[in-house]
């Protein structure tokens, strides 16, 4: 039973072995010694080697299904015996083997030989597996790895974490970046640190953005630093790997070194930029022309030259050019093009006119050449430029004109070298001087010098010519024939770009006849033809000179008006001849009585005026006046007939209590003469200035002003008020002027004082308000909404019905908002009757009218009064503003007024802003609103809209913030030092006894420094520099004063410029410091 079971088990084992053998997908076979041929093989073995059946297969041995040699070059027969020996020795042996099918196809395999013993015989069992597919995959993978490891593309895999840790990298990274793959995959390696600092922020931001947009891939360009420190440009194509949650886990990048491409790109960009710069610098337009099709390409500059945008000219073709070019110039252009096409001209160039968009013609220089030709040599493509040569054409025309003027001018023209040698003359030179061209060229200008002028005249002429570049005046020259002639000469220097003199050009005119004629005319214009005495014109000049001399010497001048009594009767009865002779004799007699410095003039008829100068007092004239009465009374014999006349004299003196002019003196003397005639003639009368001033003048002035108001002779001028920081025009002040028909435009100080306490002043004030309202309405209708303020006098403001009259005027102009009208009340007027004025101002504000307190700071207001006065704004008087740059006290007043305005919640407006520095100083103090000549002078109403539209504040004003209270002492320090410096200058010039010393620690800036003003300044270097400058300035100033006190003023003056420059530098540094702290 046991044997049976064992036998069954053996049979089942053999059956299993048979099934495994037959159904195995691997080839299985047995080899028997001594030949080691196959003794059996399974179906898979037959199929693997291409045997038809088992019988054919068992006829084969290992060498029959192997190539002659294995891949390592060893013979298959030898190598198979070695493998069998190993298997027999070790019991089994596994190895790779290249097999060959019976049809000759080779394929790789893995062979396992196992030694076994059956029935006492040693056999080998072989199991062979075809690994062709595996080998193919490995080969492809190896080829791919070799491809990427040896090529220019580096592959990196980054982890999606900080600093982008590298998890994988291709082996060629070392050739590309210098780092080994192991170095780059080290945990401490930071890829982000390789990025160029200029690229890193951008790259990080781009990666984050790509990830946020859920993109699968993206491209970037950036610079990486190689291990040797050199940066290279890389193109990076990256793909994102996400997990199941959509989060990025890995980034696979393919990096290509594109440095050479970048260098080429940068070189091309540089060349393109260079060409663009050349085109921009030459302001040239460019064109491309396809000659065969007529298509053209212009750049934008080409269109700009003729006033167009390129889009306005589309569609573009050669017809565009034909339509714009001047018809007269196209023919020349066509001829030159044909000569270029034929090869006669290497380049095409033509100047021609092109129609501008505005309608005028623009000269352009058209240049170009054929860039491409057809195979048969015909021009195909042409490129070129257009250059605006309008300026050159104008210059050429001017040169032609100048050449024509030079040649044909009636004035003589001489051109000289810098050393004065004549190099060219024109025809008029020869005509005037008599010297030919050959005689003049190469000679010195002294050629025609006369003896009329001293040597220092020519020295002064050349010194001024060298210093100022020109000299103009009259001088006498000499012609070739020796004749002297007067010339009006202008000499100008011509400089090169370095400021060196190249030439001198002299232009002169022969004015000899003109001088002679002028002399005759001057005599006729200034002297009486009958008596040869000075006439009224020369008298006015002489009298003016006498008045100036009297001011200078402190002596008296007497003006005596003489009128002959009885002359008219003699002239009528005996004729003009007798009358003329009588006048001649009397003129001679009177002239002989006067001194050499006195003047006797004939005004006309029998009226004369004598001007007596250098009188110690008025009594000195009494004896002379008596002699005049006597000598005129003496008989005169004319043509055997004896005549006798008397004279009435009117006398006035100068100077007087009030300033008078020459015309007023003559009128006074005339009036006094008339009083002498009324008193009986043959006597003299002295003018009573006091009576005349008090009685006659005021009445006449009032009547004339009343007449002017009735005849619309008064006009309003408007001075803008602006916000200096924003540039907004906030309003205008109306200022009255008298357009006098005889005296021209008169300022208000000429006529307002006359009517100050007269009802006429109130009437004129209402005219001003009404006119201002009408002007506001007119501006509003034209689109300009501007507030206007008018000045109101105390008398008008205190009228009991002032508010009602103001209301009526506002109702008469319904289109004007009351808030557009402002009243300016003088500070001194406002406090005459504080209770009344306060009530009136409150009523005006209730109407909507603004009220400002004018000329604030000049009156005697107290804080209590100011608190009770309900005004809108305080206007700082211009005298303080004007002088605050040089006067510390005026600066303190301005600062105080601004402080009061802020404390009482009033606006502050500064008057008298005359310079940019005034505006800067006010802005530093916190004052934004201002008016003054530095912004705009008062102007007619018609001029203000245009001014308002175009006005811009000084840029430095807009950038100037108000200074903090801690830095205000700096401004006071600047002004104090400026005043001190000017005092030192005046001391050295002898204009004051001595400048007050200013101690370095007790001046405002010294006190500010010593109190720690610079303690918190971040730049200690600036602190030390300013402190050093401050001590240096004080030391030098004290030195100058000591030198002056020791009578070494010239030495002190020699250092004055250094002192002033030092002060300017300190001021500049302090101002910069204040601005720095504010920022």
PDB file of N, CA and C in Angstrom, residues 957-1042:
ATOM      1  N   UNK A 957       7.597 128.329  -4.997  1.00  0.00           N
ATOM      2  CA  UNK A 957       6.487 128.611  -4.071  1.00  0.00           C
ATOM      3  C   UNK A 957       5.668 127.354  -3.820  1.00  0.00           C
ATOM      4  N   UNK A 958       5.372 126.636  -4.896  1.00  0.00           N
ATOM      5  CA  UNK A 958       4.497 125.461  -4.779  1.00  0.00           C
ATOM      6  C   UNK A 958       5.160 124.357  -3.953  1.00  0.00           C
ATOM      7  N   UNK A 959       6.507 124.369  -3.914  1.00  0.00           N
ATOM      8  CA  UNK A 959       7.223 123.327  -3.178  1.00  0.00           C
ATOM      9  C   UNK A 959       7.574 123.733  -1.756  1.00  0.00           C
ATOM     10  N   UNK A 960       7.208 124.970  -1.368  1.00  0.00           N
ATOM     11  CA  UNK A 960       7.643 125.473  -0.055  1.00  0.00           C
ATOM     12  C   UNK A 960       6.576 125.214   1.014  1.00  0.00           C
ATOM     13  N   UNK A 961       6.839 124.341   1.984  1.00  0.00           N
ATOM     14  CA  UNK A 961       5.884 124.135   3.084  1.00  0.00           C
ATOM     15  C   UNK A 961       6.102 125.192   4.159  1.00  0.00           C
ATOM     16  N   UNK A 962       5.110 125.427   5.012  1.00  0.00           N
ATOM     17  CA  UNK A 962       5.341 126.340   6.140  1.00  0.00           C
ATOM     18  C   UNK A 962       6.334 125.726   7.127  1.00  0.00           C
ATOM     19  N   UNK A 963       7.159 126.577   7.697  1.00  0.00           N
ATOM     20  CA  UNK A 963       8.124 126.081   8.668  1.00  0.00           C
ATOM     21  C   UNK A 963       7.438 125.839  10.014  1.00  0.00           C
ATOM     22  N   UNK A 964       7.990 124.894  10.745  1.00  0.00           N
ATOM     23  CA  UNK A 964       7.482 124.665  12.089  1.00  0.00           C
ATOM     24  C   UNK A 964       7.922 125.816  12.989  1.00  0.00           C
ATOM     25  N   UNK A 965       7.229 125.955  14.118  1.00  0.00           N
ATOM     26  CA  UNK A 965       7.566 127.039  15.048  1.00  0.00           C
ATOM     27  C   UNK A 965       9.014 126.918  15.535  1.00  0.00           C
ATOM     28  N   UNK A 966       9.516 125.676  15.635  1.00  0.00           N
ATOM     29  CA  UNK A 966      10.883 125.485  16.132  1.00  0.00           C
ATOM     30  C   UNK A 966      11.909 126.049  15.142  1.00  0.00           C
ATOM     31  N   UNK A 967      11.545 126.098  13.859  1.00  0.00           N
ATOM     32  CA  UNK A 967      12.514 126.546  12.858  1.00  0.00           C
ATOM     33  C   UNK A 967      12.342 127.997  12.460  1.00  0.00           C
ATOM     34  N   UNK A 968      11.325 128.687  12.978  1.00  0.00           N
ATOM     35  CA  UNK A 968      11.143 130.102  12.628  1.00  0.00           C
ATOM     36  C   UNK A 968      12.344 130.959  13.040  1.00  0.00           C
ATOM     37  N   UNK A 969      13.035 130.646  14.153  1.00  0.00           N
ATOM     38  CA  UNK A 969      14.236 131.445  14.461  1.00  0.00           C
ATOM     39  C   UNK A 969      15.264 131.433  13.339  1.00  0.00           C
ATOM     40  N   UNK A 970      15.263 130.384  12.510  1.00  0.00           N
ATOM     41  CA  UNK A 970      16.201 130.345  11.390  1.00  0.00           C
ATOM     42  C   UNK A 970      15.943 131.497  10.428  1.00  0.00           C
ATOM     43  N   UNK A 971      14.667 131.783  10.164  1.00  0.00           N
ATOM     44  CA  UNK A 971      14.326 132.871   9.245  1.00  0.00           C
ATOM     45  C   UNK A 971      14.766 134.204   9.831  1.00  0.00           C
ATOM     46  N   UNK A 972      14.481 134.409  11.121  1.00  0.00           N
ATOM     47  CA  UNK A 972      14.922 135.647  11.761  1.00  0.00           C
ATOM     48  C   UNK A 972      16.445 135.759  11.730  1.00  0.00           C
ATOM     49  N   UNK A 973      17.117 134.627  11.892  1.00  0.00           N
ATOM     50  CA  UNK A 973      18.582 134.651  11.872  1.00  0.00           C
ATOM     51  C   UNK A 973      19.099 135.072  10.509  1.00  0.00           C
ATOM     52  N   UNK A 974      18.490 134.556   9.452  1.00  0.00           N
ATOM     53  CA  UNK A 974      18.912 134.903   8.087  1.00  0.00           C
ATOM     54  C   UNK A 974      18.771 136.404   7.860  1.00  0.00           C
ATOM     55  N   UNK A 975      17.609 136.971   8.239  1.00  0.00           N
ATOM     56  CA  UNK A 975      17.365 138.398   8.022  1.00  0.00           C
ATOM     57  C   UNK A 975      18.313 139.232   8.880  1.00  0.00           C
ATOM     58  N   UNK A 976      18.522 138.817  10.128  1.00  0.00           N
ATOM     59  CA  UNK A 976      19.422 139.579  11.005  1.00  0.00           C
ATOM     60  C   UNK A 976      20.839 139.604  10.442  1.00  0.00           C
ATOM     61  N   UNK A 977      21.311 138.451   9.928  1.00  0.00           N
ATOM     62  CA  UNK A 977      22.649 138.421   9.358  1.00  0.00           C
ATOM     63  C   UNK A 977      22.730 139.234   8.075  1.00  0.00           C
ATOM     64  N   UNK A 978      21.664 139.228   7.289  1.00  0.00           N
ATOM     65  CA  UNK A 978      21.664 140.029   6.070  1.00  0.00           C
ATOM     66  C   UNK A 978      21.735 141.516   6.409  1.00  0.00           C
ATOM     67  N   UNK A 979      20.941 141.950   7.395  1.00  0.00           N
ATOM     68  CA  UNK A 979      20.965 143.352   7.811  1.00  0.00           C
ATOM     69  C   UNK A 979      22.343 143.722   8.346  1.00  0.00           C
ATOM     70  N   UNK A 980      22.938 142.815   9.112  1.00  0.00           N
ATOM     71  CA  UNK A 980      24.275 143.065   9.663  1.00  0.00           C
ATOM     72  C   UNK A 980      25.313 143.165   8.545  1.00  0.00           C
ATOM     73  N   UNK A 981      25.217 142.271   7.553  1.00  0.00           N
ATOM     74  CA  UNK A 981      26.161 142.298   6.433  1.00  0.00           C
ATOM     75  C   UNK A 981      26.029 143.593   5.651  1.00  0.00           C
ATOM     76  N   UNK A 982      24.776 144.049   5.407  1.00  0.00           N
ATOM     77  CA  UNK A 982      24.570 145.288   4.668  1.00  0.00           C
ATOM     78  C   UNK A 982      25.095 146.486   5.461  1.00  0.00           C
ATOM     79  N   UNK A 983      24.962 146.438   6.791  1.00  0.00           N
ATOM     80  CA  UNK A 983      25.486 147.521   7.619  1.00  0.00           C
ATOM     81  C   UNK A 983      27.008 147.590   7.500  1.00  0.00           C
ATOM     82  N   UNK A 984      27.661 146.433   7.428  1.00  0.00           N
ATOM     83  CA  UNK A 984      29.116 146.405   7.261  1.00  0.00           C
ATOM     84  C   UNK A 984      29.504 146.985   5.903  1.00  0.00           C
ATOM     85  N   UNK A 985      28.734 146.633   4.842  1.00  0.00           N
ATOM     86  CA  UNK A 985      29.004 147.185   3.518  1.00  0.00           C
ATOM     87  C   UNK A 985      28.867 148.702   3.537  1.00  0.00           C
ATOM     88  N   UNK A 986      27.789 149.211   4.169  1.00  0.00           N
ATOM     89  CA  UNK A 986      27.591 150.669   4.226  1.00  0.00           C
ATOM     90  C   UNK A 986      28.707 151.333   5.047  1.00  0.00           C
ATOM     91  N   UNK A 987      29.163 150.659   6.094  1.00  0.00           N
ATOM     92  CA  UNK A 987      30.253 151.208   6.895  1.00  0.00           C
ATOM     93  C   UNK A 987      31.517 151.353   6.059  1.00  0.00           C
ATOM     94  N   UNK A 988      31.849 150.314   5.295  1.00  0.00           N
ATOM     95  CA  UNK A 988      33.054 150.373   4.461  1.00  0.00           C
ATOM     96  C   UNK A 988      32.911 151.381   3.336  1.00  0.00           C
ATOM     97  N   UNK A 989      31.668 151.647   2.887  1.00  0.00           N
ATOM     98  CA  UNK A 989      31.428 152.649   1.841  1.00  0.00           C
ATOM     99  C   UNK A 989      31.304 154.054   2.403  1.00  0.00           C
ATOM    100  N   UNK A 990      31.379 154.178   3.721  1.00  0.00           N
ATOM    101  CA  UNK A 990      31.303 155.493   4.331  1.00  0.00           C
ATOM    102  C   UNK A 990      29.904 156.046   4.457  1.00  0.00           C
ATOM    103  N   UNK A 991      28.872 155.172   4.322  1.00  0.00           N
ATOM    104  CA  UNK A 991      27.493 155.632   4.386  1.00  0.00           C
ATOM    105  C   UNK A 991      26.955 155.652   5.800  1.00  0.00           C
ATOM    106  N   UNK A 992      27.648 155.051   6.740  1.00  0.00           N
ATOM    107  CA  UNK A 992      27.271 155.139   8.136  1.00  0.00           C
ATOM    108  C   UNK A 992      28.537 155.050   8.989  1.00  0.00           C
ATOM    109  N   UNK A 993      28.417 155.484  10.226  1.00  0.00           N
ATOM    110  CA  UNK A 993      29.608 155.623  11.066  1.00  0.00           C
ATOM    111  C   UNK A 993      30.255 154.260  11.296  1.00  0.00           C
ATOM    112  N   UNK A 994      29.491 153.320  11.783  1.00  0.00           N
ATOM    113  CA  UNK A 994      30.043 151.976  12.017  1.00  0.00           C
ATOM    114  C   UNK A 994      28.909 151.003  12.237  1.00  0.00           C
ATOM    115  N   UNK A 995      29.087 149.784  11.722  1.00  0.00           N
ATOM    116  CA  UNK A 995      28.081 148.745  11.942  1.00  0.00           C
ATOM    117  C   UNK A 995      28.181 148.246  13.373  1.00  0.00           C
ATOM    118  N   UNK A 996      27.043 147.944  13.969  1.00  0.00           N
ATOM    119  CA  UNK A 996      27.028 147.408  15.327  1.00  0.00           C
ATOM    120  C   UNK A 996      27.642 146.004  15.326  1.00  0.00           C
ATOM    121  N   UNK A 997      28.456 145.693  16.321  1.00  0.00           N
ATOM    122  CA  UNK A 997      29.011 144.326  16.389  1.00  0.00           C
ATOM    123  C   UNK A 997      27.908 143.313  16.665  1.00  0.00           C
ATOM    124  N   UNK A 998      28.099 142.102  16.171  1.00  0.00           N
ATOM    125  CA  UNK A 998      27.122 141.032  16.368  1.00  0.00           C
ATOM    126  C   UNK A 998      27.860 139.829  16.912  1.00  0.00           C
ATOM    127  N   UNK A 999      27.628 139.528  18.204  1.00  0.00           N
ATOM    128  CA  UNK A 999      28.349 138.448  18.866  1.00  0.00           C
ATOM    129  C   UNK A 999      27.891 137.103  18.332  1.00  0.00           C
ATOM    130  N   UNK A1000      28.843 136.186  18.149  1.00  0.00           N
ATOM    131  CA  UNK A1000      28.548 134.892  17.552  1.00  0.00           C
ATOM    132  C   UNK A1000      27.588 134.069  18.401  1.00  0.00           C
ATOM    133  N   UNK A1001      27.553 134.305  19.693  1.00  0.00           N
ATOM    134  CA  UNK A1001      26.671 133.538  20.566  1.00  0.00           C
ATOM    135  C   UNK A1001      25.403 134.296  20.934  1.00  0.00           C
ATOM    136  N   UNK A1002      25.348 135.603  20.611  1.00  0.00           N
ATOM    137  CA  UNK A1002      24.180 136.386  20.990  1.00  0.00           C
ATOM    138  C   UNK A1002      23.382 136.861  19.798  1.00  0.00           C
ATOM    139  N   UNK A1003      23.782 136.463  18.578  1.00  0.00           N
ATOM    140  CA  UNK A1003      22.907 136.694  17.439  1.00  0.00           C
ATOM    141  C   UNK A1003      21.809 135.627  17.474  1.00  0.00           C
ATOM    142  N   UNK A1004      20.780 135.834  16.688  1.00  0.00           N
ATOM    143  CA  UNK A1004      19.634 134.901  16.741  1.00  0.00           C
ATOM    144  C   UNK A1004      20.053 133.490  16.352  1.00  0.00           C
ATOM    145  N   UNK A1005      20.921 133.381  15.331  1.00  0.00           N
ATOM    146  CA  UNK A1005      21.321 132.050  14.899  1.00  0.00           C
ATOM    147  C   UNK A1005      22.222 131.393  15.945  1.00  0.00           C
ATOM    148  N   UNK A1006      23.108 132.209  16.550  1.00  0.00           N
ATOM    149  CA  UNK A1006      23.963 131.664  17.591  1.00  0.00           C
ATOM    150  C   UNK A1006      23.159 131.166  18.776  1.00  0.00           C
ATOM    151  N   UNK A1007      22.137 131.945  19.165  1.00  0.00           N
ATOM    152  CA  UNK A1007      21.289 131.523  20.276  1.00  0.00           C
ATOM    153  C   UNK A1007      20.542 130.245  19.922  1.00  0.00           C
ATOM    154  N   UNK A1008      20.095 130.159  18.660  1.00  0.00           N
ATOM    155  CA  UNK A1008      19.366 128.950  18.221  1.00  0.00           C
ATOM    156  C   UNK A1008      20.292 127.738  18.245  1.00  0.00           C
ATOM    157  N   UNK A1009      21.522 127.934  17.784  1.00  0.00           N
ATOM    158  CA  UNK A1009      22.480 126.824  17.804  1.00  0.00           C
ATOM    159  C   UNK A1009      22.784 126.390  19.232  1.00  0.00           C
ATOM    160  N   UNK A1010      23.040 127.398  20.105  1.00  0.00           N
ATOM    161  CA  UNK A1010      23.427 127.084  21.481  1.00  0.00           C
ATOM    162  C   UNK A1010      22.295 126.441  22.268  1.00  0.00           C
ATOM    163  N   UNK A1011      21.042 126.683  21.822  1.00  0.00           N
ATOM    164  CA  UNK A1011      19.902 126.105  22.544  1.00  0.00           C
ATOM    165  C   UNK A1011      19.563 124.702  22.055  1.00  0.00           C
ATOM    166  N   UNK A1012      20.420 124.163  21.179  1.00  0.00           N
ATOM    167  CA  UNK A1012      20.208 122.777  20.724  1.00  0.00           C
ATOM    168  C   UNK A1012      19.343 122.674  19.498  1.00  0.00           C
ATOM    169  N   UNK A1013      19.331 123.720  18.672  1.00  0.00           N
ATOM    170  CA  UNK A1013      18.499 123.685  17.473  1.00  0.00           C
ATOM    171  C   UNK A1013      18.867 122.580  16.511  1.00  0.00           C
ATOM    172  N   UNK A1014      20.137 122.151  16.519  1.00  0.00           N
ATOM    173  CA  UNK A1014      20.578 121.110  15.596  1.00  0.00           C
ATOM    174  C   UNK A1014      20.771 119.749  16.277  1.00  0.00           C
ATOM    175  N   UNK A1015      20.344 119.656  17.525  1.00  0.00           N
ATOM    176  CA  UNK A1015      20.658 118.445  18.299  1.00  0.00           C
ATOM    177  C   UNK A1015      20.083 117.185  17.676  1.00  0.00           C
ATOM    178  N   UNK A1016      18.915 117.299  17.059  1.00  0.00           N
ATOM    179  CA  UNK A1016      18.248 116.096  16.537  1.00  0.00           C
ATOM    180  C   UNK A1016      18.378 115.972  15.030  1.00  0.00           C
ATOM    181  N   UNK A1017      19.271 116.762  14.458  1.00  0.00           N
ATOM    182  CA  UNK A1017      19.453 116.658  13.012  1.00  0.00           C
ATOM    183  C   UNK A1017      20.245 115.402  12.684  1.00  0.00           C
ATOM    184  N   UNK A1018      19.789 114.590  11.705  1.00  0.00           N
ATOM    185  CA  UNK A1018      20.445 113.298  11.446  1.00  0.00           C
ATOM    186  C   UNK A1018      21.836 113.437  10.842  1.00  0.00           C
ATOM    187  N   UNK A1019      22.130 114.543  10.162  1.00  0.00           N
ATOM    188  CA  UNK A1019      23.432 114.686   9.523  1.00  0.00           C
ATOM    189  C   UNK A1019      24.336 115.558  10.371  1.00  0.00           C
ATOM    190  N   UNK A1020      25.187 114.924  11.157  1.00  0.00           N
ATOM    191  CA  UNK A1020      26.101 115.695  11.993  1.00  0.00           C
ATOM    192  C   UNK A1020      27.121 116.443  11.146  1.00  0.00           C
ATOM    193  N   UNK A1021      27.390 115.905   9.949  1.00  0.00           N
ATOM    194  CA  UNK A1021      28.316 116.623   9.054  1.00  0.00           C
ATOM    195  C   UNK A1021      27.737 117.986   8.682  1.00  0.00           C
ATOM    196  N   UNK A1022      26.433 118.030   8.355  1.00  0.00           N
ATOM    197  CA  UNK A1022      25.781 119.302   8.024  1.00  0.00           C
ATOM    198  C   UNK A1022      25.798 120.231   9.219  1.00  0.00           C
ATOM    199  N   UNK A1023      25.595 119.662  10.413  1.00  0.00           N
ATOM    200  CA  UNK A1023      25.613 120.470  11.648  1.00  0.00           C
ATOM    201  C   UNK A1023      26.975 121.133  11.813  1.00  0.00           C
ATOM    202  N   UNK A1024      28.027 120.325  11.676  1.00  0.00           N
ATOM    203  CA  UNK A1024      29.373 120.866  11.855  1.00  0.00           C
ATOM    204  C   UNK A1024      29.709 121.898  10.790  1.00  0.00           C
ATOM    205  N   UNK A1025      29.256 121.648   9.558  1.00  0.00           N
ATOM    206  CA  UNK A1025      29.542 122.601   8.471  1.00  0.00           C
ATOM    207  C   UNK A1025      28.874 123.941   8.736  1.00  0.00           C
ATOM    208  N   UNK A1026      27.592 123.934   9.138  1.00  0.00           N
ATOM    209  CA  UNK A1026      26.868 125.183   9.391  1.00  0.00           C
ATOM    210  C   UNK A1026      27.472 125.912  10.582  1.00  0.00           C
ATOM    211  N   UNK A1027      27.800 125.199  11.632  1.00  0.00           N
ATOM    212  CA  UNK A1027      28.411 125.841  12.804  1.00  0.00           C
ATOM    213  C   UNK A1027      29.740 126.498  12.435  1.00  0.00           C
ATOM    214  N   UNK A1028      30.533 125.783  11.624  1.00  0.00           N
ATOM    215  CA  UNK A1028      31.816 126.340  11.194  1.00  0.00           C
ATOM    216  C   UNK A1028      31.609 127.596  10.343  1.00  0.00           C
ATOM    217  N   UNK A1029      30.683 127.539   9.406  1.00  0.00           N
ATOM    218  CA  UNK A1029      30.389 128.703   8.553  1.00  0.00           C
ATOM    219  C   UNK A1029      29.958 129.895   9.406  1.00  0.00           C
ATOM    220  N   UNK A1030      29.127 129.630  10.410  1.00  0.00           N
ATOM    221  CA  UNK A1030      28.614 130.706  11.262  1.00  0.00           C
ATOM    222  C   UNK A1030      29.764 131.393  12.009  1.00  0.00           C
ATOM    223  N   UNK A1031      30.647 130.633  12.608  1.00  0.00           N
ATOM    224  CA  UNK A1031      31.780 131.225  13.328  1.00  0.00           C
ATOM    225  C   UNK A1031      32.717 131.951  12.362  1.00  0.00           C
ATOM    226  N   UNK A1032      32.912 131.362  11.188  1.00  0.00           N
ATOM    227  CA  UNK A1032      33.808 131.970  10.201  1.00  0.00           C
ATOM    228  C   UNK A1032      33.259 133.322   9.734  1.00  0.00           C
ATOM    229  N   UNK A1033      31.937 133.405   9.523  1.00  0.00           N
ATOM    230  CA  UNK A1033      31.307 134.647   9.073  1.00  0.00           C
ATOM    231  C   UNK A1033      31.469 135.738  10.128  1.00  0.00           C
ATOM    232  N   UNK A1034      31.192 135.415  11.378  1.00  0.00           N
ATOM    233  CA  UNK A1034      31.314 136.412  12.444  1.00  0.00           C
ATOM    234  C   UNK A1034      32.760 136.886  12.594  1.00  0.00           C
ATOM    235  N   UNK A1035      33.681 135.950  12.521  1.00  0.00           N
ATOM    236  CA  UNK A1035      35.083 136.327  12.673  1.00  0.00           C
ATOM    237  C   UNK A1035      35.514 137.276  11.558  1.00  0.00           C
ATOM    238  N   UNK A1036      35.136 136.952  10.310  1.00  0.00           N
ATOM    239  CA  UNK A1036      35.525 137.796   9.183  1.00  0.00           C
ATOM    240  C   UNK A1036      34.846 139.164   9.260  1.00  0.00           C
ATOM    241  N   UNK A1037      33.551 139.201   9.656  1.00  0.00           N
ATOM    242  CA  UNK A1037      32.850 140.478   9.794  1.00  0.00           C
ATOM    243  C   UNK A1037      33.517 141.363  10.823  1.00  0.00           C
ATOM    244  N   UNK A1038      33.884 140.787  11.973  1.00  0.00           N
ATOM    245  CA  UNK A1038      34.556 141.572  13.013  1.00  0.00           C
ATOM    246  C   UNK A1038      35.915 142.072  12.520  1.00  0.00           C
ATOM    247  N   UNK A1039      36.602 141.231  11.737  1.00  0.00           N
ATOM    248  CA  UNK A1039      37.901 141.627  11.183  1.00  0.00           C
ATOM    249  C   UNK A1039      37.759 142.822  10.252  1.00  0.00           C
ATOM    250  N   UNK A1040      36.724 142.803   9.388  1.00  0.00           N
ATOM    251  CA  UNK A1040      36.491 143.920   8.465  1.00  0.00           C
ATOM    252  C   UNK A1040      36.245 145.211   9.231  1.00  0.00           C
ATOM    253  N   UNK A1041      35.440 145.152  10.298  1.00  0.00           N
ATOM    254  CA  UNK A1041      35.148 146.353  11.088  1.00  0.00           C
ATOM    255  C   UNK A1041      36.420 146.870  11.771  1.00  0.00           C
ATOM    256  N   UNK A1042      37.251 145.958  12.250  1.00  0.00           N
ATOM    257  CA  UNK A1042      38.487 146.383  12.903  1.00  0.00           C
ATOM    258  C   UNK A1042      39.448 147.015  11.902  1.00  0.00           C
TER     259      UNK A1042
END
